[in-house]
Amino acid sequence: MTTLTPFPGYDGLMSLSRREGVDIRPTLLRVLTDLYVQSPSHTDEEERQFVELTSRLIDEVDDATRAVVRARLSIYPHTPRAIALRLSLSSSTDQRVPLAAPIPPADTTAPARPASRIPTEAEQRAASLSMQPEDAAQLSEMFFSATSQERTQILYNLAETPLRPAARIHPPRAMRAIEVLHMAAYVSDVENFTAELGDALLLTATTAERVVFDEGGEALACALKALGIKSQVFEQVLMFLDPAKGSSVDWVYRLSRLYDRLSERAALIMLAAWRGATVASTRAKYRAALYDDERQRARSATPQARPAVQPGAAWTPRTNTTRG
């Protein structure tokens, strides 16, 4: 009867493992296991020799090696029963695939996770703080005057601020705007694209033009994220709306990454800032005129003199009065 030779050099490894100071048993057990599970089936003689060899090595290796071998054999459908018992593997009666031992039930005495704290009334109010027009104007100018890296950081920080974002665009209106913007960008119709963007986001023509013609492109990313445009459509807008910019792979790739990481909340907060900046600009435009008009009306008004008797003056009764 021929004996099983698991792999070339097996006899040399066995003799080397018997030498003092050289412990190759962990490696030998792993190699034997790997070779055994590579074959879908084995003869009775091969199975007997595998059981004989591994049975001696299992008790002589460290726990880490034993765990690796146990994991490999636990998913092998033809693990010998004797080895499965040595490794505490159990198999069902319907299949020969060894199953790992059942996981012990969790300790029910462990302390439960604390319930989430209910925010206080002050925290709830702080979570929806509205921006004053002056603050919105400052945020808008800070965003447009910042570099691309600074704008990215501003947008990431806005997602964590307690500022109240603008309301989402009504879904039917947003869907119609997305279709119009997509078609306008595809034919590079910047004028209609700008007009539709301002109309959909309730922005003035000046603000919409500033968003569309912004060199960095971060403002356009915020505007389209507020509308809910998908990333694929956004990339097409970048490539076709302005072919000169869209031909830059780095520019399109940078904005695409920003768009994927940009949160809807940050985009809506920036939209609220643009709207608030318009209010602040309108107030500043008419404030001086209203102030001068009030001063002019105050100067032109002539107060009516009221007859009064001065202190110390002699009182003279009226005579020759006729009553009708």
Coordinates of C-alpha atoms in Angstrom, one line a residue:
M1 CA 0.0 0.0 0.0
T2 CA 1.4 3.3 -1.0
T3 CA 1.6 6.0 1.7
L4 CA 0.3 9.5 1.4
T5 CA 2.9 12.1 0.6
P6 CA 1.1 15.4 1.3
F7 CA 3.7 17.6 -0.5
P8 CA 7.3 17.4 -1.8
G9 CA 9.8 17.6 1.0
Y10 CA 7.3 16.4 3.7
D11 CA 9.8 13.9 5.1
G12 CA 12.5 16.6 5.3
L13 CA 10.1 18.8 7.3
M14 CA 9.2 16.0 9.7
S15 CA 12.9 15.3 10.3
L16 CA 13.6 19.0 10.8
S17 CA 10.8 19.3 13.3
R18 CA 12.4 16.7 15.5
R19 CA 15.6 18.7 15.8
E20 CA 16.1 20.6 19.0
G21 CA 15.6 24.3 18.8
V22 CA 13.6 24.2 15.6
D23 CA 9.8 24.2 16.0
I24 CA 8.2 23.8 12.6
R25 CA 5.1 22.1 13.9
P26 CA 2.8 25.2 13.6
T27 CA 3.9 25.6 9.9
L28 CA 3.6 21.9 9.2
L29 CA 0.0 21.8 10.6
R30 CA -1.1 24.8 8.5
V31 CA 0.5 23.4 5.3
L32 CA -1.1 20.0 5.9
T33 CA -4.5 21.6 6.4
D34 CA -4.2 23.8 3.3
L35 CA -3.2 20.9 1.1
Y36 CA -6.1 18.8 2.5
V37 CA -8.8 21.4 1.9
Q38 CA -7.7 22.1 -1.6
S39 CA -9.0 18.7 -2.8
P40 CA -12.8 18.3 -3.0
S41 CA -12.6 14.6 -2.0
H42 CA -10.2 12.1 -0.5
T43 CA -9.8 8.4 -0.3
D44 CA -10.1 6.5 3.0
E45 CA -6.3 6.1 3.2
E46 CA -5.7 9.8 2.6
E47 CA -8.2 10.7 5.3
R48 CA -6.7 8.2 7.8
Q49 CA -3.2 9.6 7.3
F50 CA -4.4 13.2 7.6
V51 CA -6.2 12.3 10.9
E52 CA -3.0 10.5 12.2
L53 CA -0.7 13.4 11.4
T54 CA -2.9 16.3 12.5
S55 CA -4.1 14.6 15.7
R56 CA -0.5 14.6 17.0
L57 CA 0.1 18.2 15.9
I58 CA -3.1 19.8 17.2
D59 CA -2.1 19.3 20.8
E60 CA 1.5 20.5 20.3
V61 CA 0.9 23.9 18.5
D62 CA 0.0 27.3 19.9
D63 CA -3.6 28.6 20.3
A64 CA -3.2 31.0 17.3
T65 CA -2.3 28.2 14.9
R66 CA -5.0 25.9 16.3
A67 CA -7.6 28.7 15.7
V68 CA -6.4 29.2 12.1
V69 CA -6.7 25.5 11.4
R70 CA -10.1 25.3 13.1
A71 CA -11.4 28.2 10.9
R72 CA -10.2 26.5 7.7
L73 CA -11.7 23.1 8.5
S74 CA -15.0 24.6 9.8
I75 CA -16.0 25.5 6.2
Y76 CA -14.6 22.4 4.5
P77 CA -17.4 19.9 3.7
H78 CA -15.3 16.8 4.2
T79 CA -13.5 17.4 7.5
P80 CA -12.8 14.0 9.2
R81 CA -15.1 13.4 12.1
A82 CA -12.2 12.7 14.5
I83 CA -10.6 16.0 13.7
A84 CA -13.9 17.8 14.0
L85 CA -14.4 16.4 17.5
R86 CA -10.8 17.4 18.5
L87 CA -11.4 21.0 17.3
S88 CA -14.9 21.1 18.9
L89 CA -16.6 21.4 15.5
S90 CA -20.2 20.1 15.3
S91 CA -22.0 18.9 12.2
S92 CA -25.7 18.5 11.5
T93 CA -27.2 15.1 10.6
D94 CA -28.4 16.4 7.2
Q95 CA -25.1 17.7 5.9
R96 CA -21.4 16.9 6.4
V97 CA -20.3 20.5 6.5
P98 CA -18.9 21.1 10.0
L99 CA -20.5 23.9 11.9
A100 CA -18.9 26.1 14.5
A101 CA -20.0 25.8 18.1
P102 CA -23.1 27.9 18.9
I103 CA -22.4 31.4 20.3
P104 CA -23.2 31.6 24.0
P105 CA -26.2 33.8 24.8
A106 CA -25.4 37.4 25.7
D107 CA -25.2 38.4 29.3
T108 CA -28.5 39.8 30.2
T109 CA -27.1 41.4 33.3
A110 CA -25.0 43.8 31.3
P111 CA -26.0 47.4 31.8
A112 CA -28.2 48.7 29.0
R113 CA -27.1 51.5 26.8
P114 CA -28.3 54.8 28.1
A115 CA -31.2 56.3 26.3
S116 CA -30.4 59.3 24.1
R117 CA -30.8 62.6 25.9
I118 CA -33.8 64.7 24.9
P119 CA -32.6 68.1 23.8
T120 CA -33.6 71.0 26.0
E121 CA -35.9 73.8 24.8
A122 CA -32.9 76.2 24.5
E123 CA -31.0 73.6 22.3
Q124 CA -34.1 73.1 20.1
R125 CA -34.3 76.9 19.6
A126 CA -30.6 77.1 18.9
A127 CA -30.9 74.3 16.3
S128 CA -33.0 76.6 14.1
L129 CA -31.4 80.0 14.4
S130 CA -32.3 82.3 11.5
M131 CA -29.6 84.4 10.0
Q132 CA -30.0 88.2 10.1
P133 CA -29.6 89.8 6.7
E134 CA -26.3 91.4 7.7
D135 CA -24.9 88.1 8.9
A136 CA -26.1 86.4 5.7
A137 CA -24.3 89.1 3.6
Q138 CA -21.1 88.6 5.5
L139 CA -21.3 84.8 5.1
S140 CA -22.0 85.2 1.4
E141 CA -19.1 87.6 0.8
M142 CA -16.8 85.4 2.9
F143 CA -17.7 82.4 0.7
F144 CA -17.2 84.2 -2.6
S145 CA -13.9 85.8 -1.6
A146 CA -12.4 82.6 -0.2
T147 CA -10.1 80.2 -2.1
S148 CA -11.4 76.8 -3.3
Q149 CA -9.9 75.0 -0.3
E150 CA -11.3 77.6 2.1
R151 CA -14.8 77.3 0.5
T152 CA -14.7 73.5 0.9
Q153 CA -13.9 73.9 4.6
I154 CA -16.7 76.5 5.0
L155 CA -19.2 74.1 3.4
Y156 CA -18.2 71.2 5.7
N157 CA -18.5 73.5 8.8
L158 CA -21.9 74.7 7.8
A159 CA -23.3 71.2 8.1
E160 CA -22.6 71.3 11.8
T161 CA -23.8 74.8 12.6
P162 CA -27.2 75.5 14.2
L163 CA -28.3 77.9 11.5
R164 CA -31.6 77.3 9.9
P165 CA -31.4 76.2 6.3
A166 CA -33.7 77.3 3.5
A167 CA -36.7 75.2 2.9
R168 CA -36.4 72.5 0.2
I169 CA -37.6 73.3 -3.2
H170 CA -41.1 71.9 -3.9
P171 CA -40.4 68.5 -5.6
P172 CA -42.5 69.1 -8.8
R173 CA -40.9 72.5 -9.2
A174 CA -37.4 71.0 -8.6
M175 CA -38.0 68.2 -11.1
R176 CA -39.1 70.7 -13.8
A177 CA -36.1 72.9 -13.1
I178 CA -33.7 70.0 -13.3
E179 CA -35.0 69.1 -16.7
V180 CA -34.7 72.6 -18.0
L181 CA -31.2 73.1 -16.5
H182 CA -30.0 69.8 -17.9
M183 CA -31.2 70.7 -21.4
A184 CA -29.8 74.2 -21.2
A185 CA -26.4 73.0 -20.1
Y186 CA -26.3 70.4 -22.8
V187 CA -26.5 73.1 -25.5
S188 CA -24.3 75.5 -23.5
D189 CA -27.2 78.0 -23.1
V190 CA -25.8 79.9 -20.2
E191 CA -28.4 82.7 -20.3
N192 CA -31.5 80.4 -20.0
F193 CA -29.6 78.3 -17.5
T194 CA -29.0 81.3 -15.3
A195 CA -32.5 82.5 -15.6
E196 CA -34.0 79.1 -14.7
L197 CA -31.6 78.6 -11.8
G198 CA -32.5 82.0 -10.3
D199 CA -36.2 81.4 -10.8
A200 CA -36.1 77.9 -9.2
L201 CA -34.1 79.0 -6.2
L202 CA -35.8 82.4 -5.7
L203 CA -32.6 84.3 -6.3
T204 CA -32.2 87.7 -8.0
A205 CA -30.7 87.8 -11.4
T206 CA -27.5 89.3 -10.0
T207 CA -27.0 86.6 -7.5
A208 CA -27.8 83.9 -10.0
E209 CA -25.2 85.2 -12.4
R210 CA -22.7 85.4 -9.7
V211 CA -23.3 81.7 -8.8
V212 CA -23.2 80.5 -12.4
F213 CA -20.1 82.6 -13.5
D214 CA -18.1 81.8 -10.4
E215 CA -14.7 80.7 -11.4
G216 CA -14.2 78.1 -8.7
G217 CA -17.5 76.3 -9.3
E218 CA -18.3 75.6 -5.6
A219 CA -21.2 78.1 -5.7
L220 CA -22.8 76.2 -8.6
A221 CA -22.3 72.9 -6.7
C222 CA -24.2 74.4 -3.7
A223 CA -27.1 75.6 -5.9
L224 CA -27.5 72.3 -7.8
K225 CA -27.2 70.3 -4.5
A226 CA -30.1 72.5 -3.1
L227 CA -32.2 71.4 -6.1
G228 CA -31.4 67.8 -5.6
I229 CA -29.6 67.1 -8.9
K230 CA -27.9 63.7 -9.1
S231 CA -24.1 63.4 -9.3
Q232 CA -24.1 62.1 -12.8
V233 CA -26.2 65.0 -14.1
F234 CA -24.0 67.5 -12.2
E235 CA -21.0 66.2 -13.9
Q236 CA -22.7 66.6 -17.3
V237 CA -23.6 70.2 -16.4
L238 CA -19.9 70.9 -15.6
M239 CA -18.7 69.4 -18.9
F240 CA -21.2 71.0 -21.2
L241 CA -22.3 74.3 -19.7
D242 CA -18.9 75.9 -20.2
P243 CA -16.8 73.8 -22.6
A244 CA -13.7 75.8 -21.8
K245 CA -13.9 74.8 -18.1
G246 CA -15.4 71.4 -18.7
S247 CA -12.4 70.3 -20.7
S248 CA -10.3 70.5 -17.5
V249 CA -10.3 67.0 -16.0
D250 CA -8.9 68.2 -12.7
W251 CA -11.6 70.9 -12.4
V252 CA -14.5 68.5 -13.1
Y253 CA -13.0 65.8 -10.9
R254 CA -12.5 68.2 -8.0
L255 CA -16.0 69.5 -8.1
S256 CA -17.4 66.0 -8.5
R257 CA -15.7 64.9 -5.3
L258 CA -17.0 68.0 -3.5
Y259 CA -20.5 67.4 -4.8
D260 CA -20.5 63.8 -3.5
R261 CA -19.4 64.9 0.0
L262 CA -21.5 68.1 0.2
S263 CA -24.5 67.7 2.4
E264 CA -27.9 69.0 1.5
R265 CA -28.1 71.0 4.8
A266 CA -24.9 72.9 4.0
A267 CA -26.2 73.8 0.5
L268 CA -29.5 75.0 1.9
I269 CA -27.8 77.1 4.5
M270 CA -25.7 78.8 1.8
L271 CA -28.9 79.3 -0.2
A272 CA -30.4 81.0 2.8
A273 CA -27.3 83.2 3.0
W274 CA -27.6 84.3 -0.6
R275 CA -31.2 85.2 -0.1
G276 CA -30.5 87.1 3.1
A277 CA -27.6 89.0 1.4
T278 CA -30.1 90.3 -1.1
V279 CA -32.3 91.6 1.7
A280 CA -29.4 93.3 3.3
S281 CA -28.3 94.9 0.0
T282 CA -31.9 96.2 -0.6
R283 CA -32.0 97.7 2.9
A284 CA -28.7 99.4 2.4
K285 CA -29.7 100.8 -0.9
Y286 CA -32.9 102.5 0.3
R287 CA -31.8 103.4 3.8
A288 CA -29.9 106.6 2.9
A289 CA -32.7 107.8 0.6
L290 CA -35.3 107.3 3.3
Y291 CA -33.2 109.0 5.9
D292 CA -32.6 112.1 3.7
D293 CA -36.3 112.2 2.8
E294 CA -37.3 112.3 6.4
R295 CA -34.9 115.1 7.2
Q296 CA -36.1 117.1 4.2
R297 CA -39.7 116.8 5.3
A298 CA -38.8 117.8 8.8
R299 CA -37.1 121.0 7.5
S300 CA -40.0 122.0 5.2
A301 CA -42.6 121.6 7.9
T302 CA -43.4 125.1 9.4
P303 CA -44.7 124.9 13.0
Q304 CA -47.9 126.9 13.6
A305 CA -47.5 129.7 16.2
R306 CA -49.8 129.4 19.1
P307 CA -50.9 132.7 20.9
A308 CA -49.9 132.7 24.4
V309 CA -49.6 135.3 27.2
Q310 CA -46.0 135.8 28.1
P311 CA -45.1 135.7 31.7
G312 CA -45.1 139.2 33.3
A313 CA -47.1 140.8 30.5
A314 CA -50.2 143.0 31.3
W315 CA -53.5 141.5 30.4
T316 CA -55.7 143.9 28.4
P317 CA -59.4 143.0 28.1
R318 CA -61.0 143.1 24.7
T319 CA -63.5 145.8 24.1
N320 CA -66.1 146.6 21.4
T321 CA -67.0 143.0 21.0
T322 CA -70.3 142.2 19.6
R323 CA -72.1 139.0 20.2
G324 CA -74.2 137.7 17.5

